[in-house]
Amino acid sequence: MTTVLPGDPSFRLIRREVLRRHIDQARQSAFATSKDEFLLSLMRLLALPGNGHTRLIPNNAISVLPLRFATIGTTVRLLDAAPGFADAVGGDLISINGVPVDEIEAAAEPFLAGTHQRKRVIGPILFAWPGAVKHLGVYSGSGAFEYRIRSETGQIHDLLLDPASVVPGSTLYPRGEHGKADGSWIPNSFLKIKDFDRAGLLLVLPSFFDPSKTALPDAISEAAALVRSRPDTPLLIDIRGNTGGNFLQAMPLIEAISEGAEGRRVGLFMDKFTFSAAIVFTAILQHRLGDRLVLFGEEMGDGLTFFAEGGTIELSSSGAAVRYSTAFHDWAGGLTDETTPVEIGERIVPAGRLELNRFWAAQSDDDEALYRFCQVVLDSFNTRPNGGFVR
């Protein structure tokens, strides 16, 4: 904490006595040799500024029951489970040990950092983490865990799990939660194209994080060339589940889109799993295109004003990680401060507010649902002068 708290600008508004109280609680939990309690106390401490970029990531340090939950839309959905519970996969979580899920979410609020959408992204791991379920008052510490799941057709599944039937948290819950059914998913390409002929083009951009530093620039170049070759074609861009990376590498595509015909409509699909560089991508497009950009999906995982950069500290004693911030971004007002890196400050523009034209929620790995919705959007773009969607 001596590295994070003094240098993280998101802690500036936290009163010293509040900070001291939570630090003392974390120390007491550490001395009590309860790893789960210690991790939860650190989660609460790092959530104090309400900055989702600064937080404890417990995934590699904990064991979870073999259930993968994620919030799709506003409901907590079971995306994956041990073979014995496969019939319940795809259903919504109703309760744990008889306690309604909304009550558990309310109790978990102080441990989760960031906006309400960010909390919906990082919160579901708590529902499968026995130590957290117990801490939140949902489990007495003895007997089975009972999860009630309701399918799309209304069928109720009651899942009974032995507390000993745990697996490593990282096998089901990735550190960068993307909301896909497979917790171990990583993009096998940085660009997927769906051509709807004259109706329009769909570009799926699953990530802006490229450790190779070559695959993403190549994909962006391909996308930019295609966009320039069809300057009048309506364009749809899917950045749902894109947790960020380097927005500077995506600038050639932004330039190509900006050069298109003045009458071209551009639709952008986003969700709560859209973060960081993908948010910046959206902000710059809105600034460039104005009303020509039509937003679909749901609010992203952060607003346009947030803290970022920084780094990650691995806690060797527990296996958890501390993510911290060092820089301020204001893409709403186009403002910077002394912590904003120069290369980002040079690009910051006042994007104003991002307002959805139409709410739409679906898993980002459900291609069938995506293509159906694309057809609805493109039909509207091509039959109504204003695109059929008004902010």
mmCIF file of C-alpha atoms in Angstrom:
data_model
loop_
_atom_site.group_PDB
_atom_site.id
_atom_site.type_symbol
_atom_site.label_atom_id
_atom_site.label_comp_id
_atom_site.label_asym_id
_atom_site.label_seq_id
_atom_site.Cartn_x
_atom_site.Cartn_y
_atom_site.Cartn_z
ATOM 1 C CA MET A 1 0.000 0.000 0.000
ATOM 2 C CA THR A 2 2.992 2.300 0.421
ATOM 3 C CA THR A 3 3.356 2.178 -3.379
ATOM 4 C CA VAL A 4 -0.309 2.584 -4.295
ATOM 5 C CA LEU A 5 -1.955 5.008 -1.875
ATOM 6 C CA PRO A 6 0.491 7.969 -2.040
ATOM 7 C CA GLY A 7 0.813 7.958 -5.832
ATOM 8 C CA ASP A 8 -2.698 7.068 -6.968
ATOM 9 C CA PRO A 9 -4.559 10.340 -7.696
ATOM 10 C CA SER A 10 -7.964 8.722 -7.205
ATOM 11 C CA PHE A 11 -7.326 8.618 -3.441
ATOM 12 C CA ARG A 12 -6.947 12.407 -3.152
ATOM 13 C CA LEU A 13 -10.511 12.962 -1.965
ATOM 14 C CA ILE A 14 -10.537 10.177 0.664
ATOM 15 C CA ARG A 15 -10.267 11.571 4.177
ATOM 16 C CA ARG A 16 -7.157 10.477 6.043
ATOM 17 C CA GLU A 17 -9.098 9.053 9.003
ATOM 18 C CA VAL A 18 -11.276 6.932 6.720
ATOM 19 C CA LEU A 19 -8.215 5.614 4.939
ATOM 20 C CA ARG A 20 -6.479 4.845 8.228
ATOM 21 C CA ARG A 21 -9.486 2.930 9.561
ATOM 22 C CA HIS A 22 -9.626 0.664 6.513
ATOM 23 C CA ILE A 23 -5.864 0.110 6.519
ATOM 24 C CA ASP A 24 -6.079 -0.973 10.162
ATOM 25 C CA GLN A 25 -8.915 -3.380 9.334
ATOM 26 C CA ALA A 26 -6.830 -4.924 6.541
ATOM 27 C CA ARG A 27 -3.885 -5.356 8.911
ATOM 28 C CA GLN A 28 -6.081 -7.004 11.521
ATOM 29 C CA SER A 29 -7.363 -9.449 8.910
ATOM 30 C CA ALA A 30 -3.797 -10.216 7.848
ATOM 31 C CA PHE A 31 -2.727 -10.870 11.445
ATOM 32 C CA ALA A 32 -5.731 -13.164 11.920
ATOM 33 C CA THR A 33 -4.311 -15.345 9.093
ATOM 34 C CA SER A 34 -7.636 -15.440 7.256
ATOM 35 C CA LYS A 35 -6.719 -15.044 3.599
ATOM 36 C CA ASP A 36 -10.281 -14.546 2.367
ATOM 37 C CA GLU A 37 -11.018 -11.919 5.033
ATOM 38 C CA PHE A 38 -7.726 -10.189 4.250
ATOM 39 C CA LEU A 39 -8.489 -10.086 0.524
ATOM 40 C CA LEU A 40 -12.002 -8.782 1.130
ATOM 41 C CA SER A 41 -10.665 -6.047 3.426
ATOM 42 C CA LEU A 42 -8.221 -4.999 0.680
ATOM 43 C CA MET A 43 -11.055 -4.973 -1.851
ATOM 44 C CA ARG A 44 -12.997 -2.611 0.412
ATOM 45 C CA LEU A 45 -9.962 -0.375 0.981
ATOM 46 C CA LEU A 46 -9.150 -0.056 -2.724
ATOM 47 C CA ALA A 47 -12.807 0.537 -3.618
ATOM 48 C CA LEU A 48 -12.961 3.703 -1.492
ATOM 49 C CA PRO A 49 -12.242 6.196 -4.333
ATOM 50 C CA GLY A 50 -14.940 4.682 -6.542
ATOM 51 C CA ASN A 51 -12.360 4.285 -9.310
ATOM 52 C CA GLY A 52 -12.781 0.965 -11.093
ATOM 53 C CA HIS A 53 -9.244 0.986 -12.476
ATOM 54 C CA THR A 54 -7.852 0.911 -8.938
ATOM 55 C CA ARG A 55 -8.885 -2.332 -7.265
ATOM 56 C CA LEU A 56 -7.854 -5.662 -5.827
ATOM 57 C CA ILE A 57 -8.065 -8.555 -8.296
ATOM 58 C CA PRO A 58 -8.476 -11.713 -6.166
ATOM 59 C CA ASN A 59 -8.982 -14.197 -9.022
ATOM 60 C CA ASN A 60 -5.601 -15.960 -8.824
ATOM 61 C CA ALA A 61 -5.679 -16.118 -5.030
ATOM 62 C CA ILE A 62 -9.049 -17.711 -4.344
ATOM 63 C CA SER A 63 -11.017 -20.887 -4.904
ATOM 64 C CA VAL A 64 -14.552 -20.767 -6.274
ATOM 65 C CA LEU A 65 -17.404 -23.189 -6.665
ATOM 66 C CA PRO A 66 -17.549 -24.558 -10.266
ATOM 67 C CA LEU A 67 -20.040 -21.930 -11.459
ATOM 68 C CA ARG A 68 -19.286 -19.067 -13.834
ATOM 69 C CA PHE A 69 -21.565 -16.064 -13.403
ATOM 70 C CA ALA A 70 -21.626 -12.804 -15.353
ATOM 71 C CA THR A 71 -24.111 -9.941 -15.504
ATOM 72 C CA ILE A 72 -25.806 -9.815 -18.904
ATOM 73 C CA GLY A 73 -28.009 -6.756 -19.146
ATOM 74 C CA THR A 74 -29.153 -6.351 -15.546
ATOM 75 C CA THR A 75 -29.423 -10.024 -14.559
ATOM 76 C CA VAL A 76 -26.728 -12.345 -13.212
ATOM 77 C CA ARG A 77 -26.512 -15.281 -15.600
ATOM 78 C CA LEU A 78 -24.916 -18.700 -15.201
ATOM 79 C CA LEU A 79 -22.601 -18.957 -18.227
ATOM 80 C CA ASP A 80 -20.746 -22.158 -17.383
ATOM 81 C CA ALA A 81 -20.805 -24.865 -14.726
ATOM 82 C CA ALA A 82 -19.492 -28.303 -13.809
ATOM 83 C CA PRO A 83 -21.002 -31.091 -15.971
ATOM 84 C CA GLY A 84 -23.553 -32.063 -13.352
ATOM 85 C CA PHE A 85 -25.171 -28.623 -13.576
ATOM 86 C CA ALA A 86 -25.168 -28.175 -17.353
ATOM 87 C CA ASP A 87 -28.981 -28.030 -17.573
ATOM 88 C CA ALA A 88 -28.979 -24.759 -15.620
ATOM 89 C CA VAL A 89 -26.411 -22.990 -17.846
ATOM 90 C CA GLY A 90 -27.949 -19.954 -19.521
ATOM 91 C CA GLY A 91 -30.345 -19.287 -16.655
ATOM 92 C CA ASP A 92 -30.475 -16.307 -14.294
ATOM 93 C CA LEU A 93 -29.405 -16.439 -10.663
ATOM 94 C CA ILE A 94 -32.388 -15.914 -8.361
ATOM 95 C CA SER A 95 -30.957 -16.580 -4.900
ATOM 96 C CA ILE A 96 -28.176 -18.174 -2.878
ATOM 97 C CA ASN A 97 -29.261 -20.112 0.204
ATOM 98 C CA GLY A 98 -32.632 -18.417 -0.075
ATOM 99 C CA VAL A 99 -31.225 -14.870 -0.103
ATOM 100 C CA PRO A 100 -32.369 -12.920 -3.210
ATOM 101 C CA VAL A 101 -29.585 -11.897 -5.552
ATOM 102 C CA ASP A 102 -30.443 -8.182 -5.314
ATOM 103 C CA GLU A 103 -29.887 -8.282 -1.543
ATOM 104 C CA ILE A 104 -26.503 -9.939 -2.063
ATOM 105 C CA GLU A 105 -25.557 -7.320 -4.643
ATOM 106 C CA ALA A 106 -26.448 -4.552 -2.185
ATOM 107 C CA ALA A 107 -24.291 -6.152 0.517
ATOM 108 C CA ALA A 108 -21.393 -6.499 -1.938
ATOM 109 C CA GLU A 109 -21.448 -2.818 -3.014
ATOM 110 C CA PRO A 110 -18.713 -1.581 -0.612
ATOM 111 C CA PHE A 111 -16.250 -4.174 -1.928
ATOM 112 C CA LEU A 112 -16.642 -3.232 -5.593
ATOM 113 C CA ALA A 113 -14.891 -0.298 -7.222
ATOM 114 C CA GLY A 114 -16.134 2.023 -9.951
ATOM 115 C CA THR A 115 -19.404 2.812 -11.691
ATOM 116 C CA HIS A 116 -22.544 0.717 -11.300
ATOM 117 C CA GLN A 117 -21.684 -0.982 -14.594
ATOM 118 C CA ARG A 118 -18.122 -1.750 -13.484
ATOM 119 C CA LYS A 119 -19.539 -3.275 -10.300
ATOM 120 C CA ARG A 120 -21.779 -5.480 -12.419
ATOM 121 C CA VAL A 121 -18.670 -6.659 -14.261
ATOM 122 C CA ILE A 122 -16.437 -7.468 -11.288
ATOM 123 C CA GLY A 123 -19.148 -8.429 -8.788
ATOM 124 C CA PRO A 124 -20.322 -11.898 -9.944
ATOM 125 C CA ILE A 125 -17.120 -13.629 -8.829
ATOM 126 C CA LEU A 126 -18.282 -12.950 -5.259
ATOM 127 C CA PHE A 127 -21.327 -15.193 -5.804
ATOM 128 C CA ALA A 128 -19.115 -18.241 -6.456
ATOM 129 C CA TRP A 129 -16.423 -17.443 -3.864
ATOM 130 C CA PRO A 130 -17.343 -19.294 -0.632
ATOM 131 C CA GLY A 131 -15.357 -16.912 1.562
ATOM 132 C CA ALA A 132 -17.198 -13.900 0.132
ATOM 133 C CA VAL A 133 -20.619 -15.568 0.324
ATOM 134 C CA LYS A 134 -19.959 -16.296 3.986
ATOM 135 C CA HIS A 135 -18.676 -12.754 4.670
ATOM 136 C CA LEU A 136 -21.786 -11.269 3.078
ATOM 137 C CA GLY A 137 -23.978 -13.188 5.525
ATOM 138 C CA VAL A 138 -25.416 -15.603 2.976
ATOM 139 C CA TYR A 139 -23.771 -18.783 4.284
ATOM 140 C CA SER A 140 -23.468 -19.989 7.870
ATOM 141 C CA GLY A 141 -20.298 -21.970 7.283
ATOM 142 C CA SER A 142 -21.815 -25.444 7.316
ATOM 143 C CA GLY A 143 -23.801 -27.535 4.856
ATOM 144 C CA ALA A 144 -24.207 -27.185 1.094
ATOM 145 C CA PHE A 145 -24.506 -24.040 -0.971
ATOM 146 C CA GLU A 146 -27.887 -23.819 -2.689
ATOM 147 C CA TYR A 147 -28.161 -21.774 -5.883
ATOM 148 C CA ARG A 148 -31.568 -21.186 -7.440
ATOM 149 C CA ILE A 149 -31.420 -20.611 -11.202
ATOM 150 C CA ARG A 150 -34.347 -19.730 -13.497
ATOM 151 C CA SER A 151 -34.122 -20.665 -17.179
ATOM 152 C CA GLU A 152 -35.410 -18.556 -20.071
ATOM 153 C CA THR A 153 -38.553 -20.719 -20.103
ATOM 154 C CA GLY A 154 -39.151 -20.180 -16.382
ATOM 155 C CA GLN A 155 -37.936 -23.595 -15.233
ATOM 156 C CA ILE A 156 -36.341 -23.545 -11.767
ATOM 157 C CA HIS A 157 -33.068 -25.375 -11.070
ATOM 158 C CA ASP A 158 -31.849 -25.764 -7.488
ATOM 159 C CA LEU A 159 -28.133 -26.510 -7.489
ATOM 160 C CA LEU A 160 -26.591 -27.985 -4.337
ATOM 161 C CA LEU A 161 -22.812 -27.671 -4.113
ATOM 162 C CA ASP A 162 -20.450 -29.155 -1.560
ATOM 163 C CA PRO A 163 -18.203 -26.429 -0.064
ATOM 164 C CA ALA A 164 -15.216 -28.664 -0.828
ATOM 165 C CA SER A 165 -15.978 -28.838 -4.570
ATOM 166 C CA VAL A 166 -13.957 -25.754 -5.434
ATOM 167 C CA VAL A 167 -11.661 -24.930 -8.341
ATOM 168 C CA PRO A 168 -9.059 -22.162 -8.805
ATOM 169 C CA GLY A 169 -10.823 -18.837 -9.312
ATOM 170 C CA SER A 170 -8.785 -18.000 -12.396
ATOM 171 C CA THR A 171 -10.151 -21.028 -14.305
ATOM 172 C CA LEU A 172 -13.627 -19.499 -14.483
ATOM 173 C CA TYR A 173 -13.074 -15.788 -13.855
ATOM 174 C CA PRO A 174 -10.513 -13.913 -15.999
ATOM 175 C CA ARG A 175 -8.711 -10.917 -14.551
ATOM 176 C CA GLY A 176 -10.062 -8.843 -17.432
ATOM 177 C CA GLU A 177 -13.694 -9.938 -17.344
ATOM 178 C CA HIS A 178 -15.197 -10.028 -20.844
ATOM 179 C CA GLY A 179 -18.608 -11.590 -20.215
ATOM 180 C CA LYS A 180 -18.168 -14.550 -22.561
ATOM 181 C CA ALA A 181 -19.182 -18.106 -21.665
ATOM 182 C CA ASP A 182 -15.610 -19.385 -21.777
ATOM 183 C CA GLY A 183 -13.717 -17.734 -18.952
ATOM 184 C CA SER A 184 -10.376 -18.556 -20.618
ATOM 185 C CA TRP A 185 -11.326 -16.828 -23.886
ATOM 186 C CA ILE A 186 -8.705 -14.736 -25.637
ATOM 187 C CA PRO A 187 -9.202 -13.265 -29.118
ATOM 188 C CA ASN A 188 -7.874 -15.435 -31.932
ATOM 189 C CA SER A 189 -7.956 -12.391 -34.199
ATOM 190 C CA PHE A 190 -8.342 -8.646 -33.731
ATOM 191 C CA LEU A 191 -10.856 -8.210 -36.529
ATOM 192 C CA LYS A 192 -13.899 -10.080 -37.766
ATOM 193 C CA ILE A 193 -15.826 -8.818 -40.782
ATOM 194 C CA LYS A 194 -19.425 -9.534 -41.707
ATOM 195 C CA ASP A 195 -20.469 -8.154 -45.090
ATOM 196 C CA PHE A 196 -24.185 -7.450 -45.484
ATOM 197 C CA ASP A 197 -23.577 -6.471 -49.153
ATOM 198 C CA ARG A 198 -25.024 -3.054 -50.016
ATOM 199 C CA ALA A 199 -26.898 -2.913 -46.698
ATOM 200 C CA GLY A 200 -23.716 -2.384 -44.715
ATOM 201 C CA LEU A 201 -20.541 -3.711 -43.084
ATOM 202 C CA LEU A 202 -19.955 -5.053 -39.594
ATOM 203 C CA LEU A 203 -16.502 -4.819 -38.002
ATOM 204 C CA VAL A 204 -16.017 -6.748 -34.751
ATOM 205 C CA LEU A 205 -13.079 -5.435 -32.698
ATOM 206 C CA PRO A 206 -12.753 -7.727 -29.651
ATOM 207 C CA SER A 207 -9.641 -6.164 -28.097
ATOM 208 C CA PHE A 208 -7.084 -3.387 -28.416
ATOM 209 C CA PHE A 209 -4.509 -5.277 -26.319
ATOM 210 C CA ASP A 210 -1.849 -6.905 -28.458
ATOM 211 C CA PRO A 211 1.231 -8.317 -26.700
ATOM 212 C CA SER A 212 2.805 -9.074 -30.102
ATOM 213 C CA LYS A 213 2.471 -5.390 -31.115
ATOM 214 C CA THR A 214 1.997 -6.460 -34.747
ATOM 215 C CA ALA A 215 -1.326 -8.325 -35.047
ATOM 216 C CA LEU A 216 -3.520 -5.409 -33.951
ATOM 217 C CA PRO A 217 -1.892 -2.826 -36.289
ATOM 218 C CA ASP A 218 -2.292 -5.277 -39.182
ATOM 219 C CA ALA A 219 -5.982 -5.811 -38.329
ATOM 220 C CA ILE A 220 -6.598 -2.064 -38.006
ATOM 221 C CA SER A 221 -4.893 -1.448 -41.363
ATOM 222 C CA GLU A 222 -7.105 -4.079 -43.001
ATOM 223 C CA ALA A 223 -10.242 -2.548 -41.470
ATOM 224 C CA ALA A 224 -9.215 0.987 -42.474
ATOM 225 C CA ALA A 225 -8.563 -0.065 -46.064
ATOM 226 C CA LEU A 226 -11.965 -1.768 -46.284
ATOM 227 C CA VAL A 227 -13.752 1.272 -44.809
ATOM 228 C CA ARG A 228 -12.024 3.597 -47.293
ATOM 229 C CA SER A 229 -12.910 1.327 -50.214
ATOM 230 C CA ARG A 230 -16.633 1.710 -49.443
ATOM 231 C CA PRO A 231 -17.044 5.300 -48.221
ATOM 232 C CA ASP A 232 -20.839 5.385 -48.620
ATOM 233 C CA THR A 233 -21.634 2.011 -47.042
ATOM 234 C CA PRO A 234 -23.357 2.072 -43.622
ATOM 235 C CA LEU A 235 -20.928 0.839 -41.007
ATOM 236 C CA LEU A 236 -21.463 -1.106 -37.778
ATOM 237 C CA ILE A 237 -18.687 -1.564 -35.210
ATOM 238 C CA ASP A 238 -18.887 -4.042 -32.332
ATOM 239 C CA ILE A 239 -16.640 -3.312 -29.322
ATOM 240 C CA ARG A 240 -18.649 -5.271 -26.755
ATOM 241 C CA GLY A 241 -16.298 -7.199 -24.493
ATOM 242 C CA ASN A 242 -13.351 -5.060 -25.639
ATOM 243 C CA THR A 243 -11.595 -4.344 -22.336
ATOM 244 C CA GLY A 244 -9.054 -1.977 -23.875
ATOM 245 C CA GLY A 245 -5.380 -1.837 -24.699
ATOM 246 C CA ASN A 246 -3.744 0.873 -26.839
ATOM 247 C CA PHE A 247 -6.179 3.299 -28.469
ATOM 248 C CA LEU A 248 -3.360 4.952 -30.416
ATOM 249 C CA GLN A 249 -3.051 1.797 -32.505
ATOM 250 C CA ALA A 250 -6.727 2.135 -33.470
ATOM 251 C CA MET A 251 -6.375 5.729 -34.721
ATOM 252 C CA PRO A 252 -5.908 4.754 -38.417
ATOM 253 C CA LEU A 253 -9.375 3.202 -38.365
ATOM 254 C CA ILE A 254 -10.853 6.305 -36.731
ATOM 255 C CA GLU A 255 -9.262 8.412 -39.466
ATOM 256 C CA ALA A 256 -10.707 6.173 -42.189
ATOM 257 C CA ILE A 257 -14.191 6.298 -40.678
ATOM 258 C CA SER A 258 -13.979 10.084 -40.310
ATOM 259 C CA GLU A 259 -13.140 10.459 -44.003
ATOM 260 C CA GLY A 260 -16.288 8.647 -45.132
ATOM 261 C CA ALA A 261 -19.201 10.282 -46.909
ATOM 262 C CA GLU A 262 -21.063 12.864 -44.833
ATOM 263 C CA GLY A 263 -24.287 10.922 -45.145
ATOM 264 C CA ARG A 264 -22.888 7.594 -43.979
ATOM 265 C CA ARG A 265 -24.403 6.249 -40.763
ATOM 266 C CA VAL A 266 -22.103 4.563 -38.263
ATOM 267 C CA GLY A 267 -23.509 2.341 -35.533
ATOM 268 C CA LEU A 268 -21.444 1.333 -32.500
ATOM 269 C CA PHE A 269 -22.316 -1.614 -30.235
ATOM 270 C CA MET A 270 -20.966 -1.433 -26.687
ATOM 271 C CA ASP A 271 -21.628 -3.017 -23.303
ATOM 272 C CA LYS A 272 -20.518 -2.989 -19.676
ATOM 273 C CA PHE A 273 -17.453 -5.058 -20.628
ATOM 274 C CA THR A 274 -16.219 -2.203 -22.846
ATOM 275 C CA PHE A 275 -13.381 -0.410 -21.051
ATOM 276 C CA SER A 276 -10.351 1.852 -21.248
ATOM 277 C CA ALA A 277 -9.003 2.241 -24.808
ATOM 278 C CA ALA A 278 -12.337 1.078 -26.248
ATOM 279 C CA ILE A 279 -14.054 3.913 -24.360
ATOM 280 C CA VAL A 280 -11.520 6.367 -25.777
ATOM 281 C CA PHE A 281 -12.180 4.948 -29.265
ATOM 282 C CA THR A 282 -15.879 5.697 -28.765
ATOM 283 C CA ALA A 283 -15.243 9.201 -27.401
ATOM 284 C CA ILE A 284 -13.078 10.216 -30.359
ATOM 285 C CA LEU A 285 -15.594 8.823 -32.855
ATOM 286 C CA GLN A 286 -18.413 10.750 -31.201
ATOM 287 C CA HIS A 287 -16.371 13.942 -31.307
ATOM 288 C CA ARG A 288 -15.590 13.386 -34.990
ATOM 289 C CA LEU A 289 -18.994 12.159 -36.204
ATOM 290 C CA GLY A 290 -21.543 13.850 -33.932
ATOM 291 C CA ASP A 291 -25.093 12.732 -34.735
ATOM 292 C CA ARG A 292 -23.849 10.426 -37.481
ATOM 293 C CA LEU A 293 -22.691 8.051 -34.732
ATOM 294 C CA VAL A 294 -25.536 5.936 -33.324
ATOM 295 C CA LEU A 295 -24.917 4.056 -30.061
ATOM 296 C CA PHE A 296 -26.454 0.676 -29.261
ATOM 297 C CA GLY A 297 -26.153 -1.723 -26.364
ATOM 298 C CA GLU A 298 -25.683 -0.531 -22.793
ATOM 299 C CA GLU A 299 -23.552 1.833 -20.764
ATOM 300 C CA MET A 300 -19.847 1.010 -20.827
ATOM 301 C CA GLY A 301 -17.859 -0.081 -17.789
ATOM 302 C CA ASP A 302 -16.571 3.436 -17.104
ATOM 303 C CA GLY A 303 -17.716 6.939 -17.859
ATOM 304 C CA LEU A 304 -15.731 9.342 -20.001
ATOM 305 C CA THR A 305 -13.967 10.769 -16.930
ATOM 306 C CA PHE A 306 -11.772 8.188 -15.222
ATOM 307 C CA PHE A 307 -8.353 7.327 -13.833
ATOM 308 C CA ALA A 308 -6.073 4.915 -15.680
ATOM 309 C CA GLU A 309 -2.452 4.099 -16.641
ATOM 310 C CA GLY A 310 -0.589 2.917 -13.532
ATOM 311 C CA GLY A 311 0.333 -0.719 -13.175
ATOM 312 C CA THR A 312 -0.263 -3.996 -11.381
ATOM 313 C CA ILE A 313 1.446 -5.283 -8.259
ATOM 314 C CA GLU A 314 1.378 -9.044 -7.690
ATOM 315 C CA LEU A 315 1.033 -9.947 -4.010
ATOM 316 C CA SER A 316 3.317 -12.963 -3.665
ATOM 317 C CA SER A 317 2.005 -13.907 -0.231
ATOM 318 C CA SER A 318 -1.590 -14.376 -1.413
ATOM 319 C CA GLY A 319 -1.480 -14.584 -5.209
ATOM 320 C CA ALA A 320 -3.833 -11.610 -5.619
ATOM 321 C CA ALA A 321 -3.018 -8.514 -7.650
ATOM 322 C CA VAL A 322 -3.403 -4.810 -6.914
ATOM 323 C CA ARG A 323 -4.262 -2.622 -9.890
ATOM 324 C CA TYR A 324 -3.544 1.062 -9.361
ATOM 325 C CA SER A 325 -3.865 4.311 -11.325
ATOM 326 C CA THR A 326 -1.486 7.161 -12.007
ATOM 327 C CA ALA A 327 -3.280 9.332 -14.573
ATOM 328 C CA PHE A 328 -6.487 11.321 -14.967
ATOM 329 C CA HIS A 329 -8.552 11.262 -18.180
ATOM 330 C CA ASP A 330 -11.469 13.565 -18.953
ATOM 331 C CA TRP A 331 -12.864 12.730 -22.375
ATOM 332 C CA ALA A 332 -16.168 14.392 -21.517
ATOM 333 C CA GLY A 333 -14.760 17.896 -21.116
ATOM 334 C CA GLY A 334 -11.477 17.372 -22.960
ATOM 335 C CA LEU A 335 -9.489 18.300 -19.843
ATOM 336 C CA THR A 336 -6.140 17.137 -18.494
ATOM 337 C CA ASP A 337 -4.116 17.642 -15.335
ATOM 338 C CA GLU A 338 -0.499 17.141 -14.330
ATOM 339 C CA THR A 339 -0.943 13.351 -14.202
ATOM 340 C CA THR A 340 -2.181 12.951 -17.796
ATOM 341 C CA PRO A 341 0.527 11.504 -20.083
ATOM 342 C CA VAL A 342 1.571 13.900 -22.854
ATOM 343 C CA GLU A 343 0.800 11.466 -25.681
ATOM 344 C CA ILE A 344 -2.756 11.062 -24.353
ATOM 345 C CA GLY A 345 -3.237 14.731 -23.503
ATOM 346 C CA GLU A 346 -2.458 15.598 -27.119
ATOM 347 C CA ARG A 347 -5.357 13.423 -28.268
ATOM 348 C CA ILE A 348 -7.986 14.293 -25.661
ATOM 349 C CA VAL A 349 -11.125 15.878 -27.112
ATOM 350 C CA PRO A 350 -14.375 17.052 -25.459
ATOM 351 C CA ALA A 351 -16.784 14.262 -26.398
ATOM 352 C CA GLY A 352 -19.563 15.468 -24.113
ATOM 353 C CA ARG A 353 -21.990 12.781 -22.933
ATOM 354 C CA LEU A 354 -22.442 9.344 -24.423
ATOM 355 C CA GLU A 355 -26.162 8.677 -24.679
ATOM 356 C CA LEU A 356 -27.507 5.395 -25.969
ATOM 357 C CA ASN A 357 -29.874 5.551 -28.909
ATOM 358 C CA ARG A 358 -31.189 2.096 -28.118
ATOM 359 C CA PHE A 359 -30.603 -0.333 -25.255
ATOM 360 C CA TRP A 360 -29.698 -3.851 -26.351
ATOM 361 C CA ALA A 361 -28.143 -6.619 -24.263
ATOM 362 C CA ALA A 362 -26.779 -9.941 -25.476
ATOM 363 C CA GLN A 363 -23.655 -11.987 -24.821
ATOM 364 C CA SER A 364 -20.855 -10.744 -27.038
ATOM 365 C CA ASP A 365 -20.102 -14.330 -28.162
ATOM 366 C CA ASP A 366 -23.664 -14.859 -29.428
ATOM 367 C CA ASP A 367 -23.111 -14.230 -33.150
ATOM 368 C CA GLU A 368 -26.652 -15.199 -34.104
ATOM 369 C CA ALA A 369 -28.173 -12.536 -31.851
ATOM 370 C CA LEU A 370 -25.649 -9.984 -33.120
ATOM 371 C CA TYR A 371 -26.392 -10.615 -36.804
ATOM 372 C CA ARG A 372 -30.143 -10.434 -36.226
ATOM 373 C CA PHE A 373 -29.795 -7.087 -34.503
ATOM 374 C CA CYS A 374 -27.423 -5.816 -37.199
ATOM 375 C CA GLN A 375 -30.108 -6.514 -39.783
ATOM 376 C CA VAL A 376 -32.638 -4.490 -37.764
ATOM 377 C CA VAL A 377 -30.219 -1.560 -37.475
ATOM 378 C CA LEU A 378 -29.193 -1.621 -41.132
ATOM 379 C CA ASP A 379 -32.813 -1.854 -42.297
ATOM 380 C CA SER A 380 -33.523 1.275 -40.258
ATOM 381 C CA PHE A 381 -30.429 3.073 -41.599
ATOM 382 C CA ASN A 382 -31.431 2.334 -45.159
ATOM 383 C CA THR A 383 -35.155 3.093 -44.939
ATOM 384 C CA ARG A 384 -35.288 6.207 -42.723
ATOM 385 C CA PRO A 385 -33.280 9.384 -43.339
ATOM 386 C CA ASN A 386 -32.357 9.861 -39.691
ATOM 387 C CA GLY A 387 -31.563 6.196 -39.159
ATOM 388 C CA GLY A 388 -34.703 5.696 -37.114
ATOM 389 C CA PHE A 389 -32.896 6.308 -33.827
ATOM 390 C CA VAL A 390 -33.015 9.675 -32.121
ATOM 391 C CA ARG A 391 -31.040 10.642 -29.032
#
